[in-house]
CSV table of C-alpha atoms in Angstrom, one decimal:
chain,number,residue,atom,x,y,z
A,22,MET,CA,-124.9,-55.0,56.3
A,23,LYS,CA,-128.3,-53.6,54.1
A,24,ASP,CA,-130.8,-52.3,55.2
A,25,CYS,CA,-133.4,-54.0,52.8
A,26,GLU,CA,-133.1,-57.2,50.4
A,27,TYR,CA,-135.2,-57.8,47.2
A,28,GLN,CA,-135.3,-61.4,45.6
A,29,GLN,CA,-136.6,-61.7,42.2
A,30,ILE,CA,-138.4,-65.2,41.3
A,31,SER,CA,-138.4,-65.9,37.7
A,32,PRO,CA,-142.0,-67.9,36.5
A,33,GLY,CA,-140.0,-70.1,34.3
A,34,ALA,CA,-136.8,-71.2,36.6
A,35,ALA,CA,-135.9,-74.2,36.9
A,36,PRO,CA,-136.1,-76.1,40.4
A,37,PRO,CA,-132.7,-76.2,42.5
A,38,PRO,CA,-131.3,-79.7,42.4
A,39,ALA,CA,-132.5,-82.3,45.0
A,40,SER,CA,-130.0,-83.6,47.5
A,41,PRO,CA,-129.6,-87.6,46.5
A,42,GLY,CA,-132.0,-88.9,49.6
A,43,ALA,CA,-134.5,-86.6,48.6
A,44,ARG,CA,-138.4,-88.3,47.6
A,45,ARG,CA,-139.0,-87.6,44.0
A,46,PRO,CA,-142.1,-84.9,43.2
A,47,GLY,CA,-144.6,-86.8,41.8
A,48,PRO,CA,-146.0,-85.7,38.3
A,49,ALA,CA,-147.4,-82.5,38.4
A,50,ALA,CA,-151.2,-81.7,39.0
A,51,PRO,CA,-153.3,-80.3,35.8
A,52,PRO,CA,-153.7,-76.4,36.1
A,53,GLY,CA,-157.2,-75.8,37.8
A,54,PRO,CA,-159.6,-73.1,39.1
A,55,GLY,CA,-157.3,-71.9,41.2
A,56,PRO,CA,-155.6,-69.0,42.1
A,57,GLY,CA,-152.8,-67.2,39.7
A,58,PRO,CA,-149.4,-66.0,39.8
A,59,PRO,CA,-149.0,-63.7,42.8
A,60,PRO,CA,-148.4,-59.9,41.2
A,61,PRO,CA,-145.2,-58.2,40.8
A,62,ALA,CA,-144.1,-56.1,43.9
A,63,ALA,CA,-144.4,-52.2,43.3
A,64,ALA,CA,-141.0,-50.3,42.6
A,65,PRO,CA,-139.7,-49.4,45.7
A,66,ARG,CA,-140.2,-45.5,47.1
A,67,TRP,CA,-136.9,-44.1,48.3
A,68,SER,CA,-136.8,-42.2,51.1
A,69,SER,CA,-134.5,-38.9,51.8
A,70,SER,CA,-134.1,-38.7,55.5
A,71,GLY,CA,-130.5,-39.3,55.4
A,72,SER,CA,-130.2,-42.4,57.5
A,73,GLY,CA,-128.7,-45.2,55.1
A,74,SER,CA,-128.7,-45.6,51.9
A,75,GLY,CA,-132.6,-45.3,51.6
A,76,SER,CA,-135.9,-46.1,52.9
A,77,LEU,CA,-139.5,-47.0,51.9
A,78,GLY,CA,-142.4,-44.9,51.5
A,79,ARG,CA,-141.0,-41.1,51.9
A,80,ARG,CA,-140.8,-38.5,48.9
A,81,PRO,CA,-137.4,-37.6,48.3
A,82,ARG,CA,-136.7,-34.0,50.5
A,83,ARG,CA,-135.1,-31.6,48.2
A,84,LYS,CA,-131.9,-29.3,49.1
A,85,TRP,CA,-133.8,-26.4,50.2
A,86,GLU,CA,-135.5,-28.4,52.7
A,87,VAL,CA,-132.8,-28.5,54.8
A,88,PHE,CA,-130.6,-25.6,53.5
A,89,PRO,CA,-128.4,-24.6,56.6
A,90,GLY,CA,-129.7,-20.7,56.7
A,91,ARG,CA,-132.2,-18.8,58.3
A,92,ASN,CA,-133.8,-18.7,55.1
A,93,ARG,CA,-137.2,-19.4,54.0
A,94,PHE,CA,-138.6,-20.5,50.9
A,95,TYR,CA,-141.5,-20.8,48.6
A,96,CYS,CA,-142.6,-22.2,45.2
A,97,GLY,CA,-140.5,-25.5,45.8
A,98,GLY,CA,-137.3,-23.2,46.3
A,99,ARG,CA,-137.6,-21.1,43.6
A,100,LEU,CA,-138.0,-17.8,46.0
A,101,MET,CA,-136.3,-17.3,48.4
A,102,LEU,CA,-136.7,-14.8,51.7
A,103,ALA,CA,-135.3,-13.7,55.2
A,104,GLY,CA,-136.4,-15.5,58.0
A,105,HIS,CA,-138.3,-12.7,59.6
A,106,GLY,CA,-140.9,-11.2,57.0
A,107,GLY,CA,-142.8,-8.7,59.2
A,108,VAL,CA,-140.9,-5.6,58.6
A,109,PHE,CA,-141.3,-6.7,54.7
A,110,ALA,CA,-144.4,-7.0,54.7
A,111,LEU,CA,-145.2,-3.6,56.8
A,112,THR,CA,-143.1,-2.4,53.0
A,113,LEU,CA,-145.6,-3.9,51.0
A,114,LEU,CA,-148.6,-2.2,53.1
A,115,LEU,CA,-147.0,1.3,52.7
A,116,ILE,CA,-146.7,1.0,49.1
A,117,LEU,CA,-149.6,-0.7,48.3
A,118,THR,CA,-152.1,1.4,50.5
A,119,THR,CA,-150.5,4.5,49.4
A,120,THR,CA,-150.9,3.8,45.6
A,121,VAL,CA,-154.2,2.5,45.8
A,122,LEU,CA,-155.6,5.3,48.0
A,123,PHE,CA,-154.1,7.8,45.0
A,124,PHE,CA,-155.7,6.0,42.0
A,125,VAL,CA,-159.1,6.0,43.9
A,126,PHE,CA,-159.3,8.9,45.9
A,127,ASP,CA,-156.7,11.1,43.5
A,128,CYS,CA,-155.7,10.2,39.9
A,129,PRO,CA,-159.8,10.8,39.1
A,130,PHE,CA,-160.2,14.5,39.7
A,131,LEU,CA,-157.1,15.5,38.1
A,132,ALA,CA,-157.0,13.6,35.0
A,133,ARG,CA,-160.1,15.7,34.4
A,134,GLN,CA,-159.1,18.8,35.7
A,135,LEU,CA,-155.4,18.6,34.5
A,136,THR,CA,-154.6,15.8,32.0
A,137,LEU,CA,-154.9,11.6,31.7
A,138,ALA,CA,-150.9,11.4,31.9
A,139,ILE,CA,-151.2,11.3,36.0
A,140,PRO,CA,-152.6,8.0,36.1
A,141,ILE,CA,-150.3,6.6,33.7
A,142,ILE,CA,-147.0,7.9,34.7
A,143,ALA,CA,-148.3,6.8,38.3
A,144,ALA,CA,-149.0,3.2,37.2
A,145,ILE,CA,-145.6,3.1,35.4
A,146,LEU,CA,-143.6,4.0,38.4
A,147,PHE,CA,-145.6,1.9,40.8
A,148,PHE,CA,-145.4,-1.5,38.3
A,149,PHE,CA,-141.2,-0.8,38.4
A,150,VAL,CA,-141.3,0.1,42.3
A,151,MET,CA,-142.8,-3.8,42.7
A,152,SER,CA,-141.3,-5.5,40.2
A,153,CYS,CA,-137.3,-4.1,41.8
A,154,LEU,CA,-139.2,-5.1,45.4
A,155,LEU,CA,-140.0,-8.4,44.2
A,156,GLN,CA,-136.7,-9.4,42.5
A,157,THR,CA,-134.6,-7.8,45.9
A,158,SER,CA,-136.0,-9.3,48.5
A,159,PHE,CA,-137.0,-13.1,46.2
A,160,THR,CA,-133.3,-13.5,44.6
A,161,ASP,CA,-130.4,-15.3,46.1
A,162,PRO,CA,-127.9,-12.0,47.2
A,163,GLY,CA,-125.4,-14.3,46.5
A,164,ILE,CA,-124.9,-16.7,49.3
A,165,LEU,CA,-121.6,-18.9,49.2
A,166,PRO,CA,-121.7,-22.9,50.1
A,167,ARG,CA,-120.6,-23.7,52.8
A,168,ALA,CA,-117.5,-26.0,53.1
A,169,THR,CA,-118.2,-29.6,52.8
A,170,VAL,CA,-117.8,-32.2,55.0
A,171,CYS,CA,-114.5,-33.5,53.9
A,172,GLU,CA,-113.3,-30.2,54.0
A,173,ALA,CA,-114.0,-29.7,57.6
A,174,ALA,CA,-113.7,-32.6,58.4
A,175,ALA,CA,-109.3,-32.3,57.2
A,176,LEU,CA,-108.8,-29.2,59.3
A,177,GLU,CA,-110.2,-30.7,62.4
A,178,LYS,CA,-108.1,-33.4,61.6
A,179,GLN,CA,-105.0,-31.0,61.0
A,180,ILE,CA,-105.6,-29.2,64.1
A,181,ASP,CA,-106.1,-32.4,66.2
A,182,ASN,CA,-103.2,-34.7,64.8
A,183,THR,CA,-100.5,-32.5,65.6
A,184,GLY,CA,-99.8,-34.0,69.2
A,185,SER,CA,-97.8,-30.9,70.6
A,186,SER,CA,-98.2,-28.7,73.1
A,187,THR,CA,-96.2,-26.2,71.9
A,188,TYR,CA,-98.7,-26.0,68.5
A,189,ARG,CA,-100.5,-23.0,67.0
A,190,PRO,CA,-103.5,-23.4,65.1
A,191,PRO,CA,-103.2,-22.0,61.7
A,192,PRO,CA,-103.5,-17.9,61.1
A,193,ARG,CA,-107.5,-17.1,60.7
A,194,THR,CA,-106.4,-14.5,58.3
A,195,ARG,CA,-105.0,-14.1,55.1
A,196,GLU,CA,-103.4,-11.4,52.8
A,197,VAL,CA,-104.0,-11.2,48.7
A,198,MET,CA,-102.8,-9.0,46.6
A,199,ILE,CA,-105.5,-7.0,44.6
A,200,ASN,CA,-104.7,-4.2,42.4
A,201,GLY,CA,-101.8,-3.5,44.3
A,202,GLN,CA,-103.5,-3.3,47.6
A,203,MET,CA,-103.3,-5.7,50.5
A,204,VAL,CA,-106.1,-7.5,51.7
A,205,LYS,CA,-107.1,-9.7,54.5
A,206,LEU,CA,-109.3,-13.0,54.4
A,207,LYS,CA,-110.9,-13.8,57.2
A,208,TYR,CA,-111.6,-17.2,58.4
A,209,CYS,CA,-115.6,-17.7,58.8
A,210,PHE,CA,-116.0,-20.5,62.0
A,211,THR,CA,-119.2,-21.1,60.8
A,212,CYS,CA,-119.4,-21.5,57.0
A,213,LYS,CA,-115.6,-23.3,57.7
A,214,MET,CA,-113.7,-21.7,54.7
A,215,PHE,CA,-111.6,-18.3,54.0
A,216,ARG,CA,-114.4,-15.8,52.7
A,217,PRO,CA,-113.5,-13.9,49.5
A,218,PRO,CA,-112.5,-10.7,49.3
A,219,ARG,CA,-115.6,-8.0,50.1
A,220,THR,CA,-117.7,-11.4,51.5
A,221,SER,CA,-119.3,-10.8,55.0
A,222,HIS,CA,-121.7,-13.3,57.0
A,223,CYS,CA,-124.5,-12.3,58.1
A,224,SER,CA,-125.8,-12.5,61.1
A,225,VAL,CA,-129.6,-12.8,60.2
A,226,CYS,CA,-129.7,-15.0,57.5
A,227,ASP,CA,-126.7,-17.0,58.5
A,228,ASN,CA,-124.6,-17.1,55.6
A,229,CYS,CA,-121.9,-15.9,53.9
A,230,VAL,CA,-123.3,-13.2,51.5
A,231,GLU,CA,-120.4,-12.5,48.1
A,232,ARG,CA,-120.1,-8.8,48.0
A,233,PHE,CA,-122.4,-7.9,51.0
A,234,ASP,CA,-123.6,-4.6,51.1
A,235,HIS,CA,-125.8,-4.8,54.2
A,236,HIS,CA,-128.8,-6.2,55.2
A,237,CYS,CA,-132.0,-4.9,55.1
A,238,PRO,CA,-135.2,-5.8,56.9
A,239,TRP,CA,-137.6,-3.5,54.2
A,240,VAL,CA,-136.9,-5.7,51.7
A,241,GLY,CA,-136.4,-9.0,53.8
A,242,ASN,CA,-133.2,-10.2,52.8
A,243,CYS,CA,-129.3,-9.6,52.7
A,244,VAL,CA,-128.4,-6.9,50.0
A,245,GLY,CA,-125.3,-8.5,48.0
A,246,ARG,CA,-124.0,-9.0,44.9
A,247,ARG,CA,-126.8,-10.5,43.1
A,248,ASN,CA,-129.6,-8.3,43.8
A,249,TYR,CA,-127.5,-4.8,44.8
A,250,ARG,CA,-128.8,-3.6,41.3
A,251,PHE,CA,-132.5,-4.2,41.9
A,252,PHE,CA,-132.2,-3.0,45.7
A,253,TYR,CA,-130.3,0.4,44.0
A,254,ALA,CA,-133.3,0.4,41.3
A,255,PHE,CA,-135.9,0.3,43.7
A,256,ILE,CA,-135.2,2.7,46.1
A,257,LEU,CA,-134.5,5.0,43.3
A,258,SER,CA,-137.9,4.5,41.8
A,259,LEU,CA,-139.4,4.5,45.5
A,260,SER,CA,-138.4,8.5,45.8
A,261,PHE,CA,-139.5,9.2,42.1
A,262,LEU,CA,-142.9,7.2,43.2
A,263,THR,CA,-143.3,9.3,46.5
A,264,ALA,CA,-142.3,12.9,45.5
A,265,PHE,CA,-144.4,12.5,42.7
A,266,ILE,CA,-147.6,11.4,44.5
A,267,PHE,CA,-146.8,13.7,47.0
A,268,ALA,CA,-146.7,17.1,44.6
A,269,CYS,CA,-150.2,15.4,43.0
A,270,VAL,CA,-151.7,15.2,46.5
A,271,VAL,CA,-150.6,19.0,47.4
A,272,THR,CA,-152.3,19.8,43.4
A,273,HIS,CA,-155.4,18.1,44.0
A,274,LEU,CA,-155.9,19.5,47.8
A,275,THR,CA,-154.9,22.8,46.3
A,276,LEU,CA,-157.2,23.0,43.2
A,277,ARG,CA,-160.3,21.6,45.8
A,278,SER,CA,-159.2,24.3,48.1
A,279,GLN,CA,-160.3,27.4,46.0
A,280,GLY,CA,-163.2,29.3,46.9
A,281,SER,CA,-163.1,27.6,50.0
A,282,ASN,CA,-161.7,27.2,53.0
A,283,PHE,CA,-158.4,24.7,53.4
A,284,LEU,CA,-159.5,22.9,56.9
A,285,SER,CA,-163.1,22.1,55.2
A,286,THR,CA,-161.7,20.5,52.0
A,287,LEU,CA,-159.1,17.9,54.1
A,288,LYS,CA,-162.0,17.5,55.9
A,289,GLU,CA,-163.9,15.9,53.1
A,290,THR,CA,-160.5,14.2,51.1
A,291,PRO,CA,-159.5,12.5,54.6
A,292,ALA,CA,-157.8,9.9,52.5
A,293,SER,CA,-155.8,12.4,50.4
A,294,VAL,CA,-154.1,13.7,54.0
A,295,LEU,CA,-153.1,9.9,55.1
A,296,GLU,CA,-151.2,9.6,52.0
A,297,LEU,CA,-150.0,13.4,52.3
A,298,VAL,CA,-148.6,12.1,55.8
A,299,ILE,CA,-147.1,9.0,54.8
A,300,CYS,CA,-145.6,10.3,52.2
A,301,PHE,CA,-144.0,13.5,54.2
A,302,PHE,CA,-142.7,11.1,56.4
A,303,SER,CA,-141.3,8.8,54.2
A,304,ILE,CA,-139.4,10.9,51.3
A,305,TRP,CA,-136.8,12.6,53.2
A,306,SER,CA,-135.6,8.8,54.3
A,307,ILE,CA,-136.2,7.6,51.0
A,308,LEU,CA,-133.9,10.7,49.2
A,309,GLY,CA,-131.5,10.6,51.9
A,310,LEU,CA,-130.7,6.7,51.2
A,311,SER,CA,-131.1,7.0,47.5
A,312,GLY,CA,-128.3,9.6,47.8
A,313,PHE,CA,-125.9,7.8,49.8
A,314,HIS,CA,-126.2,4.4,47.7
A,315,THR,CA,-125.6,7.1,44.3
A,316,TYR,CA,-122.8,7.8,46.3
A,317,LEU,CA,-121.5,4.4,47.0
A,318,VAL,CA,-122.2,3.3,43.2
A,319,ALA,CA,-120.1,6.2,41.8
A,320,SER,CA,-117.2,4.9,44.3
A,321,ASN,CA,-117.6,1.0,44.1
A,322,LEU,CA,-118.3,0.6,47.7
A,323,THR,CA,-120.7,-1.3,49.5
A,324,THR,CA,-122.4,0.1,52.9
A,325,ASN,CA,-120.3,-2.7,55.3
A,326,GLU,CA,-117.1,-0.7,54.0
A,327,ASP,CA,-118.2,2.1,54.6
A,328,ILE,CA,-119.1,1.7,57.4
A,329,LYS,CA,-115.8,-0.5,58.7
A,330,GLY,CA,-113.2,2.3,56.8
A,331,SER,CA,-112.4,-0.2,55.4
A,332,TRP,CA,-110.4,2.7,52.6
A,333,SER,CA,-111.0,5.4,54.7
A,334,SER,CA,-109.2,7.2,58.2
A,335,LYS,CA,-113.1,6.7,59.8
A,336,ARG,CA,-111.6,4.6,62.5
A,337,GLY,CA,-108.7,6.6,63.1
A,338,GLY,CA,-106.3,4.5,61.0
A,339,GLU,CA,-104.4,4.7,58.1
A,340,ALA,CA,-106.4,5.8,55.0
A,341,SER,CA,-105.5,3.1,51.9
A,342,VAL,CA,-107.1,3.5,48.1
A,343,ASN,CA,-109.6,1.4,47.4
A,344,PRO,CA,-108.6,-1.6,45.2
A,345,TYR,CA,-112.0,-2.1,43.2
A,346,SER,CA,-112.6,1.1,42.4
A,347,HIS,CA,-111.7,2.0,38.7
A,348,LYS,CA,-110.9,6.2,39.3
A,349,SER,CA,-113.9,6.6,36.6
A,350,VAL,CA,-117.7,7.3,38.3
A,351,ILE,CA,-118.8,6.1,34.6
A,352,THR,CA,-117.1,3.0,35.0
A,353,ASN,CA,-117.7,2.1,38.6
A,354,CYS,CA,-121.6,2.7,37.5
A,355,CYS,CA,-121.7,0.0,34.9
A,356,ALA,CA,-119.6,-2.1,36.5
A,357,VAL,CA,-122.0,-2.4,39.7
A,358,LEU,CA,-125.2,-2.1,37.7
A,359,CYS,CA,-124.3,-3.2,34.1
A,360,GLY,CA,-122.4,-5.7,34.7
A,361,PRO,CA,-123.6,-9.8,33.9
A,362,LEU,CA,-125.5,-11.1,37.2
A,363,PRO,CA,-123.4,-13.8,38.1
A,364,PRO,CA,-124.8,-17.2,38.5
A,365,SER,CA,-126.1,-18.4,41.7
A,366,LEU,CA,-124.3,-21.1,44.0
A,367,ILE,CA,-126.6,-22.5,45.8
A,368,ASP,CA,-129.0,-25.8,44.2
A,369,ARG,CA,-132.0,-25.5,45.9
A,370,ARG,CA,-134.2,-27.4,43.8
A,371,GLY,CA,-131.6,-30.5,44.0
A,372,PHE,CA,-132.5,-33.8,46.1
A,373,VAL,CA,-131.0,-34.6,48.9
A,374,GLN,CA,-128.6,-37.9,48.7
A,375,ALA,CA,-127.4,-40.2,51.1
A,376,ASP,CA,-124.6,-39.1,53.1
A,377,THR,CA,-121.6,-40.3,52.2
A,378,VAL,CA,-118.9,-41.5,54.5
A,379,LEU,CA,-115.2,-39.8,54.2
A,380,PRO,CA,-112.7,-42.7,52.9
A,381,SER,CA,-110.2,-44.4,55.2
A,382,PRO,CA,-107.0,-44.0,53.3
A,383,ILE,CA,-106.5,-42.8,50.5
A,384,ARG,CA,-105.6,-45.7,47.3
A,385,SER,CA,-104.0,-44.1,44.2
A,386,ASP,CA,-106.8,-45.0,42.1
A,387,GLU,CA,-109.3,-43.7,43.8
A,388,PRO,CA,-110.3,-39.6,43.9
A,389,ALA,CA,-109.3,-37.5,47.1
A,390,CYS,CA,-112.6,-36.4,48.2
A,391,GLY,CA,-115.4,-39.3,48.7
A,392,ALA,CA,-117.6,-37.2,49.5
A,393,LYS,CA,-119.8,-35.4,46.9
A,394,PRO,CA,-120.7,-31.9,47.8
A,395,ASP,CA,-124.5,-32.3,48.9
A,396,ALA,CA,-124.9,-30.7,51.8
A,397,SER,CA,-123.0,-27.8,51.0
A,398,MET,CA,-125.4,-27.6,47.6
A,399,VAL,CA,-122.6,-26.7,45.3
A,400,LEU,CA,-123.4,-26.1,41.9
A,401,ALA,CA,-120.1,-26.6,40.8
A,402,SER,CA,-116.6,-26.7,41.8
A,403,PRO,CA,-113.7,-25.5,42.8
A,404,LEU,CA,-115.4,-22.7,44.8
A,405,GLY,CA,-112.6,-19.9,43.1
A,406,ASN,CA,-113.5,-20.5,39.8
A,407,GLN,CA,-117.4,-19.7,40.5
A,408,ILE,CA,-116.3,-16.2,42.3
A,409,GLY,CA,-114.4,-14.6,39.8
A,410,LEU,CA,-111.6,-13.7,41.9
A,411,SER,CA,-108.3,-12.5,40.2
A,412,THR,CA,-106.0,-13.3,43.3
A,413,GLN,CA,-105.1,-16.6,42.7
A,414,VAL,CA,-106.0,-17.7,45.7
A,415,ALA,CA,-109.0,-20.1,45.3
A,416,CYS,CA,-111.2,-21.0,48.5
A,417,PHE,CA,-111.2,-25.4,48.0
A,418,PRO,CA,-107.7,-26.3,46.3
A,419,ALA,CA,-107.4,-29.6,44.5
A,420,PHE,CA,-106.2,-31.9,44.7
A,421,ASP,CA,-104.1,-34.8,43.1
A,422,ARG,CA,-102.8,-37.9,43.5
A,423,ARG,CA,-99.2,-37.3,43.4
A,424,GLN,CA,-99.9,-35.2,46.6
A,425,ALA,CA,-102.1,-37.9,47.6
A,426,GLU,CA,-98.5,-40.7,47.4
A,427,SER,CA,-96.6,-38.7,49.1
A,428,GLY,CA,-99.4,-37.1,51.8
A,429,ARG,CA,-100.4,-41.3,52.4
A,430,ARG,CA,-96.6,-41.4,53.0
A,431,ALA,CA,-95.6,-38.6,55.2
A,432,GLY,CA,-99.4,-38.7,57.0
A,433,PRO,CA,-101.2,-35.8,56.3
A,434,PRO,CA,-105.1,-35.4,55.9
A,435,PRO,CA,-106.6,-37.1,53.1
A,436,CYS,CA,-108.5,-34.2,52.1
A,437,VAL,CA,-107.2,-30.5,51.5
A,438,SER,CA,-108.6,-27.2,53.4
A,439,PRO,CA,-108.6,-24.1,53.0
A,440,THR,CA,-105.8,-24.1,55.5
A,441,ASP,CA,-104.2,-26.5,53.8
A,442,THR,CA,-102.3,-23.7,52.0
């Protein structure tokens, strides 16, 4: 039964035919000053609550409002951040505090005594650092959409319809060949799919991230394929900015202490002392992090692969060759930092549509899966064409009508899942 029915009555429509025994109405009365015809009804407003085909009186919701991960969205879904933002706020506070104190208390003295280039260089470095930080924090790191309802239901149906006590569930790993190296693909029980190569599930954000490097609380986001270049530029430029401010503050204090006691100079400039302390304790970790990621970029590795020892003997295993390395430092740097930025695979700004029920037996003139991939927020399908794999493996294989006809006779589930191939 439909949720609600609407009937439109035309003023000029003929009255329905009267029954044979009914009395005929008399002549119509002349028009008087009575009320006119009722105003037309307003157009219904549809709701996106997901119950039924639509309700009245509510605005449609966008997909970022029902996103399954633990991310937070701002500006109508245009910006995204991890669920916790306290450490990210601390990062902003430290950078802004140190830079503002430097411009207020150190730059005027250094510009008069030395050169005007000091505040100009500091301003350029500061704006570049903030730009890279915000791009790293608010950019989609490469989140892969979860399996659709159709694919997840097909997998469950395949497991439940065996009817055999000796049945073993399908294997949760697969192996693919990449540049002569065997790579394992693990199954993600949360996203209901086999993860593509170099993809890992972040336990903090609860998303599968392509080319997952690590989750960085200092930037408030995962670092993956789509924002790694911004993260590397951020830590590298922050190293230069911290070292520059540290050197300028030391120069400022040295020039001020000429002809007087150094301790009295420190008492006269408490802001410079605070900058000196912040930069001194920050520069070592920032420089070490920049050097470590420079090594990873030159080797075409990720932090996740380096910690797990995927292509080395760190955990006592047999060392293997990194299949993603181009055997050249320059080529690896260009591949990691200068390649085209892939598009986001999640549609955050799209509208949530009504839930689509899975079809019962498939007819030859219908598509294999009746459910649209709204819940998984897929921009395009199949997913294998979006992530650019060269392994001839698609996470969600297509389903043609010949397979539907043969499958209807044999009895497998109507929708193909990642474990059907």
